PDB file of C-alpha atoms and ligand atoms in Angstrom:
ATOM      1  CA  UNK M   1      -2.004  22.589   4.939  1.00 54.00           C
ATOM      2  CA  UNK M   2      -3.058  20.259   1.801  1.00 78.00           C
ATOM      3  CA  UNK M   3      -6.346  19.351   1.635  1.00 93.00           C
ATOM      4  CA  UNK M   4      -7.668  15.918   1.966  1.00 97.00           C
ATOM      5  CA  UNK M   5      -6.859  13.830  -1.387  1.00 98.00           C
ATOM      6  CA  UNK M   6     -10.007  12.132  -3.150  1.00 98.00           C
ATOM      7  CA  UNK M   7     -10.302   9.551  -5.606  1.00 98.00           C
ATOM      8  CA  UNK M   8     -11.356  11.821  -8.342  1.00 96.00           C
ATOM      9  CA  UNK M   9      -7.705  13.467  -7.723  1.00 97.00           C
ATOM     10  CA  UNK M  10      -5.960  10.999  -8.954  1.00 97.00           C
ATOM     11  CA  UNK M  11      -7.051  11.456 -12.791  1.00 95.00           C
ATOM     12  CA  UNK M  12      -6.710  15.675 -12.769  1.00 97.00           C
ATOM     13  CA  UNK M  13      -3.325  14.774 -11.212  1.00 98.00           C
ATOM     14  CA  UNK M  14      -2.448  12.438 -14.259  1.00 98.00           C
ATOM     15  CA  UNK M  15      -4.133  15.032 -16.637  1.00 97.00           C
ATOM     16  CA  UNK M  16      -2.119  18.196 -14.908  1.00 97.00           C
ATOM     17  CA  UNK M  17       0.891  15.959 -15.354  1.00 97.00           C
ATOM     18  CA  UNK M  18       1.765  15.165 -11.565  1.00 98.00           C
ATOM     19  CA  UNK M  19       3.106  12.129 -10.336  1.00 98.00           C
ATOM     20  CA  UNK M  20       1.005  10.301  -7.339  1.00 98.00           C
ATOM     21  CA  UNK M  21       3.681   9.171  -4.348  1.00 98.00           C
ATOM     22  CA  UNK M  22       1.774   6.404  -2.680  1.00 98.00           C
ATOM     23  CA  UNK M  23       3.226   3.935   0.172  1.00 98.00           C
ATOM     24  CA  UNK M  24       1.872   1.332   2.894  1.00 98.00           C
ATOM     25  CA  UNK M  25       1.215   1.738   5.714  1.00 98.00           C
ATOM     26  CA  UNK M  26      -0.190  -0.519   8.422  1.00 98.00           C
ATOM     27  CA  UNK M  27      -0.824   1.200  11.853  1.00 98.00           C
ATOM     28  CA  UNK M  28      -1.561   5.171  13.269  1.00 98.00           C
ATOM     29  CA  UNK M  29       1.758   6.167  14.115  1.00 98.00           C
ATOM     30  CA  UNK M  30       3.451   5.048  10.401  1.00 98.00           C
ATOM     31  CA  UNK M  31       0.370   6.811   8.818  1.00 98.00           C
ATOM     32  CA  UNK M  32       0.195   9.653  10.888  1.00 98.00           C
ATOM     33  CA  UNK M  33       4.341  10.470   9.845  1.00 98.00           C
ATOM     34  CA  UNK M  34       4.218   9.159   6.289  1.00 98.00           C
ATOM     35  CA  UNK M  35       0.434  11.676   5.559  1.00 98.00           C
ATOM     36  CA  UNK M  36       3.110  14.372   7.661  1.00 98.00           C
ATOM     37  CA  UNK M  37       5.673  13.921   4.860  1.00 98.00           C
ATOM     38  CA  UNK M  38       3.324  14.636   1.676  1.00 98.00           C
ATOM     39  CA  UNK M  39       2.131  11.539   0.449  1.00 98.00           C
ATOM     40  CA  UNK M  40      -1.087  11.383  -1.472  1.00 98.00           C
ATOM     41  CA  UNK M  41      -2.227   7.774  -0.476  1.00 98.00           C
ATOM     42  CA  UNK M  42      -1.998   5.019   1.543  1.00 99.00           C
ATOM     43  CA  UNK M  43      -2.046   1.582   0.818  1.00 99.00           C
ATOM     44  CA  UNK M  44      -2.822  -0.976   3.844  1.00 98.00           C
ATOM     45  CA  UNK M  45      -1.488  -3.654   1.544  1.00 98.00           C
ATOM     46  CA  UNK M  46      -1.765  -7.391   2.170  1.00 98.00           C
ATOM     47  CA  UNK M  47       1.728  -7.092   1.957  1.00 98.00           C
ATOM     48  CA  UNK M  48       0.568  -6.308   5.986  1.00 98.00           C
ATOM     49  CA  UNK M  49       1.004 -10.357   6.143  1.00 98.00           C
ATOM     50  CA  UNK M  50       5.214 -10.535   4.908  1.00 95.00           C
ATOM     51  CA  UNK M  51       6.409  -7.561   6.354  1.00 95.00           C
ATOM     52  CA  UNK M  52       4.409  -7.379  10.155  1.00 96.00           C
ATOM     53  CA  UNK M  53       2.977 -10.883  10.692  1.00 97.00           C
ATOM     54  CA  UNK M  54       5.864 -13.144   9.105  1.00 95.00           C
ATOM     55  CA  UNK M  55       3.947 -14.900   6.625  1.00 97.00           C
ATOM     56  CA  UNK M  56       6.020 -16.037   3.663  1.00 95.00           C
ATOM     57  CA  UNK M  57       3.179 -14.347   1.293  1.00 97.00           C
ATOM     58  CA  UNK M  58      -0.122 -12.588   1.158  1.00 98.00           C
ATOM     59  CA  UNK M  59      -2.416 -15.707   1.367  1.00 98.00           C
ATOM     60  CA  UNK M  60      -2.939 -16.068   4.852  1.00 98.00           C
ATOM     61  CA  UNK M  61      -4.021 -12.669   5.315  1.00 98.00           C
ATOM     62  CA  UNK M  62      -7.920 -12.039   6.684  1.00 98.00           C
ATOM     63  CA  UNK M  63     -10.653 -10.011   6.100  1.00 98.00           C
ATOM     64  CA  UNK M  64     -10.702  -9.516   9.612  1.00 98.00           C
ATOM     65  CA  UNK M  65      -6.852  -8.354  10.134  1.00 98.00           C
ATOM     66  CA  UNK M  66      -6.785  -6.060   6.946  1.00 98.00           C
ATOM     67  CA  UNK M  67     -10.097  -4.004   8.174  1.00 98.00           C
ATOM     68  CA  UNK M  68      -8.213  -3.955  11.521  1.00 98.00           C
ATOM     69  CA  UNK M  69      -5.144  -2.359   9.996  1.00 98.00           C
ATOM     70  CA  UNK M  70      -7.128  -0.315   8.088  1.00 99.00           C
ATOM     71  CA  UNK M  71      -8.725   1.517  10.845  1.00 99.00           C
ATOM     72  CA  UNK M  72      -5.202   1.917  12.657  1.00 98.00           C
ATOM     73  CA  UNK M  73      -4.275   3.508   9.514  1.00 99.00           C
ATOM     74  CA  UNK M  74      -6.832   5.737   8.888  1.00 98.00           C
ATOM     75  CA  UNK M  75      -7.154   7.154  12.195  1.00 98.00           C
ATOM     76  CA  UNK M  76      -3.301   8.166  11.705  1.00 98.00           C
ATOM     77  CA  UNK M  77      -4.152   9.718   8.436  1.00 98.00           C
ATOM     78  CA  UNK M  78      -5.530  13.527   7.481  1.00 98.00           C
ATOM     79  CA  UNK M  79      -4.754  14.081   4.099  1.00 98.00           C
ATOM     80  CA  UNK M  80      -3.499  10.767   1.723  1.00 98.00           C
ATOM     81  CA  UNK M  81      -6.141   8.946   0.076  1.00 98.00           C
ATOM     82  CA  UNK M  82      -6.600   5.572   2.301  1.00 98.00           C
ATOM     83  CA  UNK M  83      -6.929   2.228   0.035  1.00 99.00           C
ATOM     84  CA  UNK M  84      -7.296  -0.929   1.674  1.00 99.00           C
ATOM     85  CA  UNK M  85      -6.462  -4.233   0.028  1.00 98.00           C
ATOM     86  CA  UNK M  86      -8.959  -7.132  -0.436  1.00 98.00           C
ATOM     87  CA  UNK M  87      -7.386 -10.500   1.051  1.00 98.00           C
ATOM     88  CA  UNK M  88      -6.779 -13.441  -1.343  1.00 98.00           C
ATOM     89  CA  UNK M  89     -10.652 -14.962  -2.250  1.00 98.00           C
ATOM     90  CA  UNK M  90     -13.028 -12.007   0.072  1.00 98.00           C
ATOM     91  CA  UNK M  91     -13.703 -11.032  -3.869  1.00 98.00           C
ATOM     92  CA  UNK M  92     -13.396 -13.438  -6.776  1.00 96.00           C
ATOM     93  CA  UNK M  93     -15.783 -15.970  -5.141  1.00 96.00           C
ATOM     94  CA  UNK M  94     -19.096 -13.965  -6.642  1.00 97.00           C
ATOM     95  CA  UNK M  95     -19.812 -10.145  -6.887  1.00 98.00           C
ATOM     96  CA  UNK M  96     -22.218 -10.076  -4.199  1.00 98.00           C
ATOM     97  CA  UNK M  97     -19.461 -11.603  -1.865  1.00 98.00           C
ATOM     98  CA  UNK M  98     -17.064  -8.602  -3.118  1.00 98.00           C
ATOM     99  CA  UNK M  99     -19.237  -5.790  -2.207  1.00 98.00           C
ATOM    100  CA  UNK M 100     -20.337  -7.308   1.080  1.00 98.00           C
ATOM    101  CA  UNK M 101     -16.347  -7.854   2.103  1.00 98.00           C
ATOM    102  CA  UNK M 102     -15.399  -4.451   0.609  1.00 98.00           C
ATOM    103  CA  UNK M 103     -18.580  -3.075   2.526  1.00 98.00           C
ATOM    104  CA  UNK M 104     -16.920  -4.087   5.616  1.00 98.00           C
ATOM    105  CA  UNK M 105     -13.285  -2.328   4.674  1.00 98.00           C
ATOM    106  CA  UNK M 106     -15.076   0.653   4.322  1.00 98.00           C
ATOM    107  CA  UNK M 107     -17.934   0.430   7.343  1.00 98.00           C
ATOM    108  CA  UNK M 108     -15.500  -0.879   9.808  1.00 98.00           C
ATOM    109  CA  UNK M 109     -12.235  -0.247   8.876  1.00 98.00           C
ATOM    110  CA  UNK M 110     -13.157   3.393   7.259  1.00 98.00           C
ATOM    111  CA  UNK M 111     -10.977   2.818   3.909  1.00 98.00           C
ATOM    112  CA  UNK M 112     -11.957   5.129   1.105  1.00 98.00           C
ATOM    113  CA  UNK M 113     -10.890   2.871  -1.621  1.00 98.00           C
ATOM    114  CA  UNK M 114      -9.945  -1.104  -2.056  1.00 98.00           C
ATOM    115  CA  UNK M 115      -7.595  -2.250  -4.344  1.00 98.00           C
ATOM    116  CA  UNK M 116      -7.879  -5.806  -6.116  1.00 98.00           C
ATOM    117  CA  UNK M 117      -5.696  -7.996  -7.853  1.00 98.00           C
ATOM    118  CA  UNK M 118      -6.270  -9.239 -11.488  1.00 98.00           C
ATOM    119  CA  UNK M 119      -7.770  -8.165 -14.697  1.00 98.00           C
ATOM    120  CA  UNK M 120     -10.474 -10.187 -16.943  1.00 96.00           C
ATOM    121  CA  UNK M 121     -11.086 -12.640 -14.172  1.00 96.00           C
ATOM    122  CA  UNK M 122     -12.804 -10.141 -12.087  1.00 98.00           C
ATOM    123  CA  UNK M 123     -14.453  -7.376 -14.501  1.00 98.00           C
ATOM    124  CA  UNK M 124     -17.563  -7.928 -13.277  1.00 98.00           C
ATOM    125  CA  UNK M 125     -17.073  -7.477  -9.780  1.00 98.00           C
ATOM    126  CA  UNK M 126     -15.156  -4.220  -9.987  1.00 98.00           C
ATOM    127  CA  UNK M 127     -17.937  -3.110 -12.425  1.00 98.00           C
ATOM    128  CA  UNK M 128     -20.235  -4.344  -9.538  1.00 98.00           C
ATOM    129  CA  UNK M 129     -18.301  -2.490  -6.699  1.00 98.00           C
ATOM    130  CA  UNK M 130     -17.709   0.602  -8.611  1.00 98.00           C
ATOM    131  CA  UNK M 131     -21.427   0.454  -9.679  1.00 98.00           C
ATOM    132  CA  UNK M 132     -22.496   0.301  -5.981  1.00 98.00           C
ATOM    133  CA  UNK M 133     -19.883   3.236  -5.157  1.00 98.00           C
ATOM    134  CA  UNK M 134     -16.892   1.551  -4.108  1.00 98.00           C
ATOM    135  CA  UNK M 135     -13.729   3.254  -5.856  1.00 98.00           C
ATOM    136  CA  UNK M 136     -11.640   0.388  -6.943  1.00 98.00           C
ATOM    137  CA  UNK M 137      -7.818   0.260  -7.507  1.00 98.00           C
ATOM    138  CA  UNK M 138      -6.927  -2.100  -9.993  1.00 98.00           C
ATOM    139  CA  UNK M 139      -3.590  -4.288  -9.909  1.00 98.00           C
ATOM    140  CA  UNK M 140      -2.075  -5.855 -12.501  1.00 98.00           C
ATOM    141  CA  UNK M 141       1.304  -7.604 -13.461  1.00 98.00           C
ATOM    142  CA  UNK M 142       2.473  -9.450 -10.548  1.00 98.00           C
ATOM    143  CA  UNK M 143      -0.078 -10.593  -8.433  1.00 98.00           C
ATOM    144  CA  UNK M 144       1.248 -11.681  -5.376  1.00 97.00           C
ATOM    145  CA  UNK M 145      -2.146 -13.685  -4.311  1.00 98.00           C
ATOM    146  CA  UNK M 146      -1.436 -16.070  -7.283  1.00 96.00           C
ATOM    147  CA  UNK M 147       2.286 -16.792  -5.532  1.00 96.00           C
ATOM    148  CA  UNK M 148       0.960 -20.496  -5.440  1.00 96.00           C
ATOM    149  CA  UNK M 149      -0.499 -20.543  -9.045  1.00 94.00           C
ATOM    150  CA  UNK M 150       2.736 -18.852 -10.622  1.00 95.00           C
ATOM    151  CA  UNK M 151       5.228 -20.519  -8.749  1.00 95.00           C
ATOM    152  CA  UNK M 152       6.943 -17.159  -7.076  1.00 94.00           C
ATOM    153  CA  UNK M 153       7.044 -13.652  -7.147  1.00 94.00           C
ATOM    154  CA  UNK M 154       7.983 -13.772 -11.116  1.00 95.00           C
ATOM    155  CA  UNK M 155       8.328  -9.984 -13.342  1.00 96.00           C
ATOM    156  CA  UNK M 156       5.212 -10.682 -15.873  1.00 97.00           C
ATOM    157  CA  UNK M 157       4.834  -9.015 -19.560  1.00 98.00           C
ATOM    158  CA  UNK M 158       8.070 -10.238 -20.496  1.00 98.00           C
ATOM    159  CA  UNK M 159       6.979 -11.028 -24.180  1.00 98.00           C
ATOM    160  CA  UNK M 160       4.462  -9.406 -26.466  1.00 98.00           C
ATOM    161  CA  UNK M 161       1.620 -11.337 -26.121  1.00 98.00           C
ATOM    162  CA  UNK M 162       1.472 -11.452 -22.207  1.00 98.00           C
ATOM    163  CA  UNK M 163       2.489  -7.146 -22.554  1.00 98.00           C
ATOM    164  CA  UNK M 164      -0.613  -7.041 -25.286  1.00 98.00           C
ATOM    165  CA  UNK M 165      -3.337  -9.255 -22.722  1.00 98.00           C
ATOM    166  CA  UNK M 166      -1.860  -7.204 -19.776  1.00 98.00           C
ATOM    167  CA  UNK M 167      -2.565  -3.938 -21.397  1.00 98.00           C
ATOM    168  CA  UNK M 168      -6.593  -5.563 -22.363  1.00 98.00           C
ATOM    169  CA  UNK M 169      -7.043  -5.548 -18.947  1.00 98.00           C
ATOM    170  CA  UNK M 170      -6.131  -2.440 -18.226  1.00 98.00           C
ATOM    171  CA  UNK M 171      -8.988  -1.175 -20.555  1.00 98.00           C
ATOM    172  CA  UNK M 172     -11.211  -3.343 -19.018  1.00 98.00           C
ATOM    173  CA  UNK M 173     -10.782  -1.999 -15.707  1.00 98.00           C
ATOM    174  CA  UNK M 174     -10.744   1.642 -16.757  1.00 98.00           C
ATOM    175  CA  UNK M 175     -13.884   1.061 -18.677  1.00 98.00           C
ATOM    176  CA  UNK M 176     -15.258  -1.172 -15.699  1.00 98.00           C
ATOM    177  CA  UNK M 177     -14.989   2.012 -13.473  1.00 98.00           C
ATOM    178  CA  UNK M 178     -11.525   1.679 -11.804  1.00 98.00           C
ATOM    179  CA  UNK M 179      -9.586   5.115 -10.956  1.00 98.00           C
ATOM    180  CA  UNK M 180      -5.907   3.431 -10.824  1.00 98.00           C
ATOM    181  CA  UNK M 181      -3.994   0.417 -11.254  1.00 98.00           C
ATOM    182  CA  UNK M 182      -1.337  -0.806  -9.676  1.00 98.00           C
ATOM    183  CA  UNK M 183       1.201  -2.227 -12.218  1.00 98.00           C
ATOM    184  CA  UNK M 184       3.849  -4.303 -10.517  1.00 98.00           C
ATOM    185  CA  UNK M 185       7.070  -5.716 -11.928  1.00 98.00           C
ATOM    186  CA  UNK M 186       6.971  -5.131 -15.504  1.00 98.00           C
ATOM    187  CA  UNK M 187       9.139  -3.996 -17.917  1.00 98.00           C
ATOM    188  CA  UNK M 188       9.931  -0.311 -18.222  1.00 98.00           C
ATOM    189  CA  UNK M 189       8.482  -0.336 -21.432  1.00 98.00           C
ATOM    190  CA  UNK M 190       5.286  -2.085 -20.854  1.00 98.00           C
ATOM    191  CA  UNK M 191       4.698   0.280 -18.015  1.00 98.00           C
ATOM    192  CA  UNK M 192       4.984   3.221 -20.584  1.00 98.00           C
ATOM    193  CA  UNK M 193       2.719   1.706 -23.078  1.00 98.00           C
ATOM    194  CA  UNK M 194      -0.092   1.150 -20.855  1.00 98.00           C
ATOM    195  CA  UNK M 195       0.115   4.607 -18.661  1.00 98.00           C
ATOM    196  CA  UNK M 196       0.018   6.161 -22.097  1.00 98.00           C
ATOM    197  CA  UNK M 197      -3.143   4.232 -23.373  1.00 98.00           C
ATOM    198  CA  UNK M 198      -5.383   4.978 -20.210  1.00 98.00           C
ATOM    199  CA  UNK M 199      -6.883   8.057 -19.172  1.00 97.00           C
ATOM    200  CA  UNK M 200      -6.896   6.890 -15.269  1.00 98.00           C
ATOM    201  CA  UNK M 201      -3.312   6.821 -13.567  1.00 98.00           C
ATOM    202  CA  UNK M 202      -0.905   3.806 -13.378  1.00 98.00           C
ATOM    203  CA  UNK M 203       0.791   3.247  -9.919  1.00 98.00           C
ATOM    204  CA  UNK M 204       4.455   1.577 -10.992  1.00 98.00           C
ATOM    205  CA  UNK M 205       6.078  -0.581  -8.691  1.00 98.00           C
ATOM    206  CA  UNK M 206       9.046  -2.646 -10.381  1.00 98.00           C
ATOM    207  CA  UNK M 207       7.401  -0.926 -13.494  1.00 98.00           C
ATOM    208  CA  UNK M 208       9.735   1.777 -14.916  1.00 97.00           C
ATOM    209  CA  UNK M 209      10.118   5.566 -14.297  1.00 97.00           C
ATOM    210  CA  UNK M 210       7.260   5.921 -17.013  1.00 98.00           C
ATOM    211  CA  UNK M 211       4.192   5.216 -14.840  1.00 98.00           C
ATOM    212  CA  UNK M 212       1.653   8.390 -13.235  1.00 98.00           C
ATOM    213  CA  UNK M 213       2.887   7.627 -10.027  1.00 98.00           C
ATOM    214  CA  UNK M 214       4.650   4.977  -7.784  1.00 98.00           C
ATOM    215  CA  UNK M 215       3.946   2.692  -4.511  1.00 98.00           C
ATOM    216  CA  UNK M 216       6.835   0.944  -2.600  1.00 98.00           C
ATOM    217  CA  UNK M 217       6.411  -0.983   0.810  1.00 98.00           C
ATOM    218  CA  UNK M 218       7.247   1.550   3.111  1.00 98.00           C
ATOM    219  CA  UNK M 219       9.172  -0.974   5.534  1.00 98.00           C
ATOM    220  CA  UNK M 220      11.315  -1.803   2.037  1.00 97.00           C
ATOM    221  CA  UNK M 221      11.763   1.823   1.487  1.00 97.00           C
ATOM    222  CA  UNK M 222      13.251   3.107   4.638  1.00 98.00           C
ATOM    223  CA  UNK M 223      14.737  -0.462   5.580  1.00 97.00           C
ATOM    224  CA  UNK M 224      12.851  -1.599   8.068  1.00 96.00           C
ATOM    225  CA  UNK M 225      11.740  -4.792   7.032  1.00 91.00           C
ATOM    226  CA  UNK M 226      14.498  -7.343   7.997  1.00 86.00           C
ATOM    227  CA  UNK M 227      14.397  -9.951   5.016  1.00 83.00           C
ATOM    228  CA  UNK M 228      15.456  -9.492   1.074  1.00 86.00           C
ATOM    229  CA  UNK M 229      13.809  -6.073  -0.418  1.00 92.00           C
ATOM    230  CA  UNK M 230      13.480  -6.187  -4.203  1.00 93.00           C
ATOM    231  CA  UNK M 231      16.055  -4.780  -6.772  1.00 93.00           C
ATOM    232  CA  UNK M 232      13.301  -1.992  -8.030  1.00 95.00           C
ATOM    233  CA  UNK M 233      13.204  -0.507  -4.644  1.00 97.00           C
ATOM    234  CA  UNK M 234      15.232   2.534  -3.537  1.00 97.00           C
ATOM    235  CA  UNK M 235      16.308   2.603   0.159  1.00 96.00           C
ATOM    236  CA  UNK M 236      16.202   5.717   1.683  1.00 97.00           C
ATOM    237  CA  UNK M 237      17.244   4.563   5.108  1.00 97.00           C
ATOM    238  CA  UNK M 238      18.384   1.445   7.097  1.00 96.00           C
ATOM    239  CA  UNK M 239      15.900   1.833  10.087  1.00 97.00           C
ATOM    240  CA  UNK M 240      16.406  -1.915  10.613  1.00 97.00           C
ATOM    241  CA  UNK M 241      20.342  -1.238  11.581  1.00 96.00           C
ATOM    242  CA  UNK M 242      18.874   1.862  13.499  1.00 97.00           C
ATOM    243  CA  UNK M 243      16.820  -0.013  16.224  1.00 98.00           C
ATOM    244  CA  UNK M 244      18.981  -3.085  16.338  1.00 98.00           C
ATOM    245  CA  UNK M 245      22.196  -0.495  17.535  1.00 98.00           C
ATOM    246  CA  UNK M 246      20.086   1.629  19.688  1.00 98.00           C
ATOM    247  CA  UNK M 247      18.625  -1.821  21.245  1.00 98.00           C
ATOM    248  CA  UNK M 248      22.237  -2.909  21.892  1.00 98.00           C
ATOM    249  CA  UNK M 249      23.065   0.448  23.576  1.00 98.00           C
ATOM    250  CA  UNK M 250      19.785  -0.479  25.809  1.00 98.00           C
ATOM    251  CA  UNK M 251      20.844  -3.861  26.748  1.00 98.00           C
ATOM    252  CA  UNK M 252      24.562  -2.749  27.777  1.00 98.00           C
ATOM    253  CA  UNK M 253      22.981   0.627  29.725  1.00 98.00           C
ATOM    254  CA  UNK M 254      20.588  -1.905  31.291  1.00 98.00           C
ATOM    255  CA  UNK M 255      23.516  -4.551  32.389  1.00 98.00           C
ATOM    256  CA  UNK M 256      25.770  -1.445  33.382  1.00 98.00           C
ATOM    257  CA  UNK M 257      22.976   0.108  35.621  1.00 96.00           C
ATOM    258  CA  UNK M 258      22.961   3.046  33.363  1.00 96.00           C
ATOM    259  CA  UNK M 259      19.456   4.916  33.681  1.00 95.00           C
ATOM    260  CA  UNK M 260      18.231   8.202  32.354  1.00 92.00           C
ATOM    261  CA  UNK M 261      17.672  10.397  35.297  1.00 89.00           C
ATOM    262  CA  UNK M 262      14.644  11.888  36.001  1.00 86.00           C
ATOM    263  CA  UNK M 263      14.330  15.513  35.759  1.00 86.00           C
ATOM    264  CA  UNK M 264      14.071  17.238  39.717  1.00 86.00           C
ATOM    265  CA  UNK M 265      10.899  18.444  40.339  1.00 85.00           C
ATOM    266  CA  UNK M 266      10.330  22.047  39.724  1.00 84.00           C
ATOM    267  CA  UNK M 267      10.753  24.222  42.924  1.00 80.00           C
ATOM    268  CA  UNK M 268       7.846  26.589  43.385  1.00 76.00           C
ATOM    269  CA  UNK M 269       8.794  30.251  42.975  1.00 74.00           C
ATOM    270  CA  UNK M 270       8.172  32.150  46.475  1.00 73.00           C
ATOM    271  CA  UNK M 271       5.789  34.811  45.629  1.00 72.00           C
ATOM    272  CA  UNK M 272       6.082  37.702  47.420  1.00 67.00           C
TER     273      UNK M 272
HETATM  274  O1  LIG N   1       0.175  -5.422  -0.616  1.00 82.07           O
HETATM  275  C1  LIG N   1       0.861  -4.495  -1.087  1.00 82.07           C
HETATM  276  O2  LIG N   1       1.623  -3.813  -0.383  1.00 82.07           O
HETATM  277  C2  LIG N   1       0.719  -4.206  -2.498  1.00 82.07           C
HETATM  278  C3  LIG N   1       1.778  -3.349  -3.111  1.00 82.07           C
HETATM  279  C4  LIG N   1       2.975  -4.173  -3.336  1.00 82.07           C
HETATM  280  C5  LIG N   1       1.303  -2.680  -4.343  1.00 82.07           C
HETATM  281  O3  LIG N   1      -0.166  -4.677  -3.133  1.00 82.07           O
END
């Protein structure tokens, strides 16, 4: 039996050289089979609003629905570090805002860690949370709450100087207090530049096999998100196909009269 994983794992596992397997997850049962398998932490990502609410990004996601994920989650969970994502504006607005929203992640929803998108832009506040003991989880590179500012989900660091301010920021959160940052879609060899300059662990997604560990949308991973799964992400299974043939089975049984038959009842053994 592992023992339960804690923030300040995640830099002895960089130092000792191990990689960090992180995924989503977004209610008990998921958690309770992905913590089963091995993994050392889980994400209740915004990503919560694509692939189980059908929202075409992460902006419409609330405060409200992420802390109620997050408690799903963590009462699935026994081992893997639990992170929960702050929604689009519950933490750039002021620093104050940000602790009270992360507060509530943690009060209500029982998350051990939050995770935050962006670097300069929000120094302060993670030096703010950190400072009243919220472990924060940077995330850098693509940020999918800016969809709207960028234009799409668009790879970032593609030339020197944007590679040169993302790895800034990653100093500034490591110095700010953050214990690991997401880096997502990136080159491979941005990915290895900054995991080498920071003593805290990078979390690659879309960022090269160079990073201390990786995340990947679980419903991506094992196929069970029906809609277009990035080119970084390797499929382990096509759940998706899974329930969609077993449903069809279902519907013919159903139509054909064909029911499972319940077991007789036991017969008592005469005692004598
Ligand atoms: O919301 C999410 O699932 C994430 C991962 C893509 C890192 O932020």
């Amino acid at each position: 039996m592992t023992a339960k994983v804690r923030t300040r794992d995640f830099r002895e596992k960089k130092r000792r050289g191990e990689r960090i397997a992180m995924l989503t997850a977004y209610d008990a049962n998921m958690a309770r089979l992905l913590d089963r398998a091995g993994v050392d932490a889980l994400l209740v990502g915004d990503s919560l609003g694509m692939v189980v609410l059908g929202f075409d990004n992460t902006v419409p996601v609330t405060l409200d629905a992420m802390i109620h994920h997050t408690a799903a989650v963590v009462r699935g969970t026994r081992h893997a570090l639990v992170v929960a994502d702050m929604p689009f504006l519950t933490y750039q607005a002021t620093p104050a805002e940000a602790v009270r929203n992360a507060g509530r992640l943690m009060q209500e929803g029982g998350a051990e860690a939050v995770k935050v998108e962006g670097g300069s832009a929000i120094i302060d506040t993670v030096r703010r949370l950190v400072d009243v003991g919220v472990p924060v989880m940077g995330h850098l590179g693509l940020l999918p709450q800016s969809v709207h500012q960028v234009g799409g989900f668009l790879r970032q660091a593609t030339n020197p100087r944007d590679a040169d301010i993302l790895l800034a920021d990653a100093l500034a959160l490591e110095e700010a207090g953050a214990f690991a940052i997401v880096l997502e879609s990136i080159p491979s060899e941005v990915g290895r530049t900054v995991s080498a300059a920071l003593a805290v662990p990078t979390i690659g997604i879309g960022a090269g096999p160079d990073c201390d560990g990786q995340v990947l949308v679980t419903n991506d991973m094992i196929g069970l998100f029906d809609g277009p799964v990035p080119s970084f992400v390797k499929q382990y299974a096509r759940v998706a196909d899974t329930v969609t043939a077993s449903v069809q089975s279902y519907v013919d049984d159903v139509k054909s009269r064909r029911y499972a038959r319940p077991a007789p009842p036991k017969t008592p053994t005469p005692t004598i």
